[in-house]
XYZ file of C-alpha atoms in Angstrom:
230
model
C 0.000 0.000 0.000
C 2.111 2.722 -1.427
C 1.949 6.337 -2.394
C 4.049 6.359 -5.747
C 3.887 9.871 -6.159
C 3.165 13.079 -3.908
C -0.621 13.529 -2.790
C -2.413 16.135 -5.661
C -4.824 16.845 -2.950
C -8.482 15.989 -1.978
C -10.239 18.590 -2.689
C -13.405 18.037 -4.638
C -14.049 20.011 -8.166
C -16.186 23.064 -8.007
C -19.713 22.203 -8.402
C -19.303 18.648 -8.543
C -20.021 15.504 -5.820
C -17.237 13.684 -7.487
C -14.211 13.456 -4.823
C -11.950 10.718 -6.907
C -11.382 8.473 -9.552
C -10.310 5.377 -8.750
C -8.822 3.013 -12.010
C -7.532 -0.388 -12.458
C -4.735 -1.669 -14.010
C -5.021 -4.391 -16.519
C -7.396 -4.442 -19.076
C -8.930 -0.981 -18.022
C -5.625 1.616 -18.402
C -3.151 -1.090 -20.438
C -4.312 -3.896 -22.961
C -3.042 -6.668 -20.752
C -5.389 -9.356 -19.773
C -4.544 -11.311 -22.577
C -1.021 -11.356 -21.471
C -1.720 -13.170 -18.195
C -3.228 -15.891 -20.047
C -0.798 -16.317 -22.495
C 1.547 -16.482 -19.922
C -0.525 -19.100 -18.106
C -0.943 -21.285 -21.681
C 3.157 -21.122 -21.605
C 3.918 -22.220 -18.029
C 1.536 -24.860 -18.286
C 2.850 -25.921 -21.737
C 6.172 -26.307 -20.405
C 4.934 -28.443 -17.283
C 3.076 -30.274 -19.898
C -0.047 -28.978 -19.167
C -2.698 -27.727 -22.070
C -5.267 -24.806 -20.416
C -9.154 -25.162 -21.225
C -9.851 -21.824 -23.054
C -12.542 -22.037 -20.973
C -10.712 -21.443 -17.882
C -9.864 -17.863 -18.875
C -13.344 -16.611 -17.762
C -12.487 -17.783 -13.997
C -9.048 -16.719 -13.760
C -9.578 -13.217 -15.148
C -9.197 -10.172 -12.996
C -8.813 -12.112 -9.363
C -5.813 -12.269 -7.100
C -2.943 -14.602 -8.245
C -3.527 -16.923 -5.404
C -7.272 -17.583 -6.875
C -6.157 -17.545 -10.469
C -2.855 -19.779 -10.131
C -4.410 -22.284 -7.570
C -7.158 -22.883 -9.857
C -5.279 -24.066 -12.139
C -2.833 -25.911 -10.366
C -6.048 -27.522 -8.996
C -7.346 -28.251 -12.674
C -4.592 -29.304 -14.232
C -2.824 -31.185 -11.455
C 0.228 -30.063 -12.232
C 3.286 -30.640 -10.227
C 4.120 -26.981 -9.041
C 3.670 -25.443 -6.023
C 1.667 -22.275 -5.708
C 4.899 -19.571 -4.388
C 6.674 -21.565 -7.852
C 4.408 -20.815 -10.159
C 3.796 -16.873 -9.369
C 7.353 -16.585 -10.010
C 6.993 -17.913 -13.053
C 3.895 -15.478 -13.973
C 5.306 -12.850 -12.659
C 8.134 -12.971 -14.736
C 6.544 -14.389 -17.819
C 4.459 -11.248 -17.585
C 7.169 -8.928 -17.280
C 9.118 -10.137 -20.214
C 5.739 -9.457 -22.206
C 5.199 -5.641 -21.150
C 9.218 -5.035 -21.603
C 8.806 -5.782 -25.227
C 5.018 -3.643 -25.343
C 2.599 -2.150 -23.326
C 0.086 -1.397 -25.443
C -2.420 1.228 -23.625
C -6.704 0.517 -23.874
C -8.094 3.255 -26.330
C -8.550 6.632 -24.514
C -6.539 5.957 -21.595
C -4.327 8.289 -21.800
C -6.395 11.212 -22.563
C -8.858 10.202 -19.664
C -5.497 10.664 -17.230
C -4.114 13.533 -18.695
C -7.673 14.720 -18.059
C -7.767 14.034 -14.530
C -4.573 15.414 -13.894
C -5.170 18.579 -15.702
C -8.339 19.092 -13.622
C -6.312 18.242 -10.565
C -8.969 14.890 -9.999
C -7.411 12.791 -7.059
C -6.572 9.500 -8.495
C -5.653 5.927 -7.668
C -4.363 3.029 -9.558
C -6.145 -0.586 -7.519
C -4.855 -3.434 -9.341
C -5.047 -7.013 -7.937
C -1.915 -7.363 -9.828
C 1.759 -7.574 -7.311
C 3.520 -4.374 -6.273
C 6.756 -5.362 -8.671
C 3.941 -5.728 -11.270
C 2.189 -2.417 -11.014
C 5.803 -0.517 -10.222
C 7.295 -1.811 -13.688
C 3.619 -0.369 -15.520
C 3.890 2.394 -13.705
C 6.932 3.357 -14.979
C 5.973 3.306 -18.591
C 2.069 4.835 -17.947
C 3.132 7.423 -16.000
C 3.622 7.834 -12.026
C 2.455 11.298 -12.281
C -0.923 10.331 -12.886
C -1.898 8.965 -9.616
C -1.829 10.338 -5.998
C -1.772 6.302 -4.755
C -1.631 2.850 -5.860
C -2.785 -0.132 -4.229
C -1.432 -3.748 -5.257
C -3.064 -7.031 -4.544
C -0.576 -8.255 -2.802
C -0.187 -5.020 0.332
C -3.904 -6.038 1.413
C -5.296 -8.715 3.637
C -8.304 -9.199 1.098
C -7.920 -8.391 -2.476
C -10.568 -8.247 -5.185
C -13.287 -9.072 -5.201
C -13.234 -7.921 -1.822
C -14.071 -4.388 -0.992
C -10.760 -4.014 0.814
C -8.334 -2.209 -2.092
C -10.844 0.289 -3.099
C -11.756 1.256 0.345
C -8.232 1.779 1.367
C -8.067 4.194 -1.999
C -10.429 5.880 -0.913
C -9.315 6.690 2.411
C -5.957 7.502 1.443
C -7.235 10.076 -1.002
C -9.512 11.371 1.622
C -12.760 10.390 -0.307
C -16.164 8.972 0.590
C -16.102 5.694 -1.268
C -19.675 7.119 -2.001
C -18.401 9.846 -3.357
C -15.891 7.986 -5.537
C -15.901 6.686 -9.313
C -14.217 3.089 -10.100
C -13.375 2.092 -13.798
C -13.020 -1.913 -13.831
C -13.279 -4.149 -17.095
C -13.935 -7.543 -14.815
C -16.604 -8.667 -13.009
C -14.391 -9.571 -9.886
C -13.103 -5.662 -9.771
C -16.744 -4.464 -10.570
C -18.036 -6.640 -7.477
C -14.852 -4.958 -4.848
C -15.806 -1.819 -5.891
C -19.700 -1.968 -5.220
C -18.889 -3.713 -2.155
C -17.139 -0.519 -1.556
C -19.869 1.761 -1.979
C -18.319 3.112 -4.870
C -20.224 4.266 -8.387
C -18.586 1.496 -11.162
C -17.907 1.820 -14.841
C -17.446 -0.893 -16.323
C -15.603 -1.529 -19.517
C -15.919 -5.595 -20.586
C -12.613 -6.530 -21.681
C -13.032 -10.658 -21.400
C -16.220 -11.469 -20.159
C -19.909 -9.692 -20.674
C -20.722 -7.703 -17.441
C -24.384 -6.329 -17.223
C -25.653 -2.973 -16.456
C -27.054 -2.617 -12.534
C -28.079 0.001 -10.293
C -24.856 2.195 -9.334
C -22.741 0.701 -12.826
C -22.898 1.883 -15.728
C -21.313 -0.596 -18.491
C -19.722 0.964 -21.867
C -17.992 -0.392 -24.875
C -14.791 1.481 -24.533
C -12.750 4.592 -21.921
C -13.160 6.426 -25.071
C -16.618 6.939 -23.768
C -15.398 8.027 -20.663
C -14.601 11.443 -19.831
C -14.598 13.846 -16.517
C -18.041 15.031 -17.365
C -19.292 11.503 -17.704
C -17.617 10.112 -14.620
C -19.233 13.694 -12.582
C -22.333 12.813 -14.249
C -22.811 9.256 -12.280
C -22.847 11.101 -9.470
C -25.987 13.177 -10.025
């Protein structure tokens, strides 16, 4: 649970009820998801091991622990659980040294923010040395905090990450906006009391009271993300 960059401040935008925008990592910000389950098809090759493709829908967006012990639980392959996040972790990081392809509008939605001085926070499920090497090519600028899944007690889909955001931004989770593109970050954040936008990147996720789903962050602006608030 570390601040990456110096506090903008927590003060909320004239005229608005918005106090802070609060973003995950992969699959919302950077076009990643489909690395982790490359990754995955490649570790298991190697131990001998083909994945069901229908697997990816239960791994997706959850805490390595959930992710990796399902599939050392459907596979039965030899590994222990601490040996194969190593391997992830590093399979992963090979893949985003070569290209980290950002998710269409990203980057004008936090150059937005920061312009309007929007407190922001990165919550990824994803391991601090995980979110530290993205960080360093999105941009550490952008965000007042980050939260990785691996400083909390309970990650995603539990409440826990966005509600320590919020906190450490000095916001009423109420009062707070969470883009997710998985139904396991979607669920954390309305456990949270947050307002959810959801952007499907590998699995449908259905409109609900309190989330709004779109196509793409290209939708997504600071007078959209005000506007769920009113």
């Amino acid at each position: 649970m570390t601040t990456t960059v110096p506090a903008i401040g927590t003060r909320t935008a004239e005229g608005s009820a918005l106090q802070a925008v609060l973003l995950d990592m992969d699959g919302t910000l950077v076009d990643t998801e489909g690395f982790w389950w490359d990754v995955e098809c490649e570790v298991f090759a190697g131990l001998g091991h083909t994945l069901d493709d229908s697997w990816r829908h239960v791994v997706v967006g959850g805490p390595m622990t959930r992710s990796a012990g399902f599939l050392i639980e459907a596979t039965g392959a030899d590994i222990t659980l601490a040996e194969l996040t190593v391997l992830l972790n590093q399979g992963f990081e090979d893949r985003i040294d070569r290209a980290l392809p950002l998710m269409p509008g990203a980057a004008r939605l936090l150059g937005e923010l920061a312009v309007h001085e929007i407190p922001t926070a990165l919550v990824s499920a994803s391991h601090r040395r995980i979110i530290d090497r993205v960080l360093g090519i999105l941009g550490t600028e952008y965000f007042a905090l980050t939260v990785a899944g691996d400083e909390v007690a309970r990650t995603k889909p539990h409440p826990d990450p966005y509600l320590f955001a919020a906190a450490g931004l000095g916001a009423d989770p109420a009062r707070c906006a969470v883009v997710e593109d998985t139904a396991t970050g979607v669920a954390a954040a309305e456990a949270a009391g947050c307002h959810v936008v959801a952007v499907p990147s590998v699995a449908p996720i259905a409109p609900a009271a309190r989330r709004t789903v779109v196509r793409s962050l290209e939708e997504v602006d600071l007078a959209f993300l005000r506007g769920l608030l009113n």
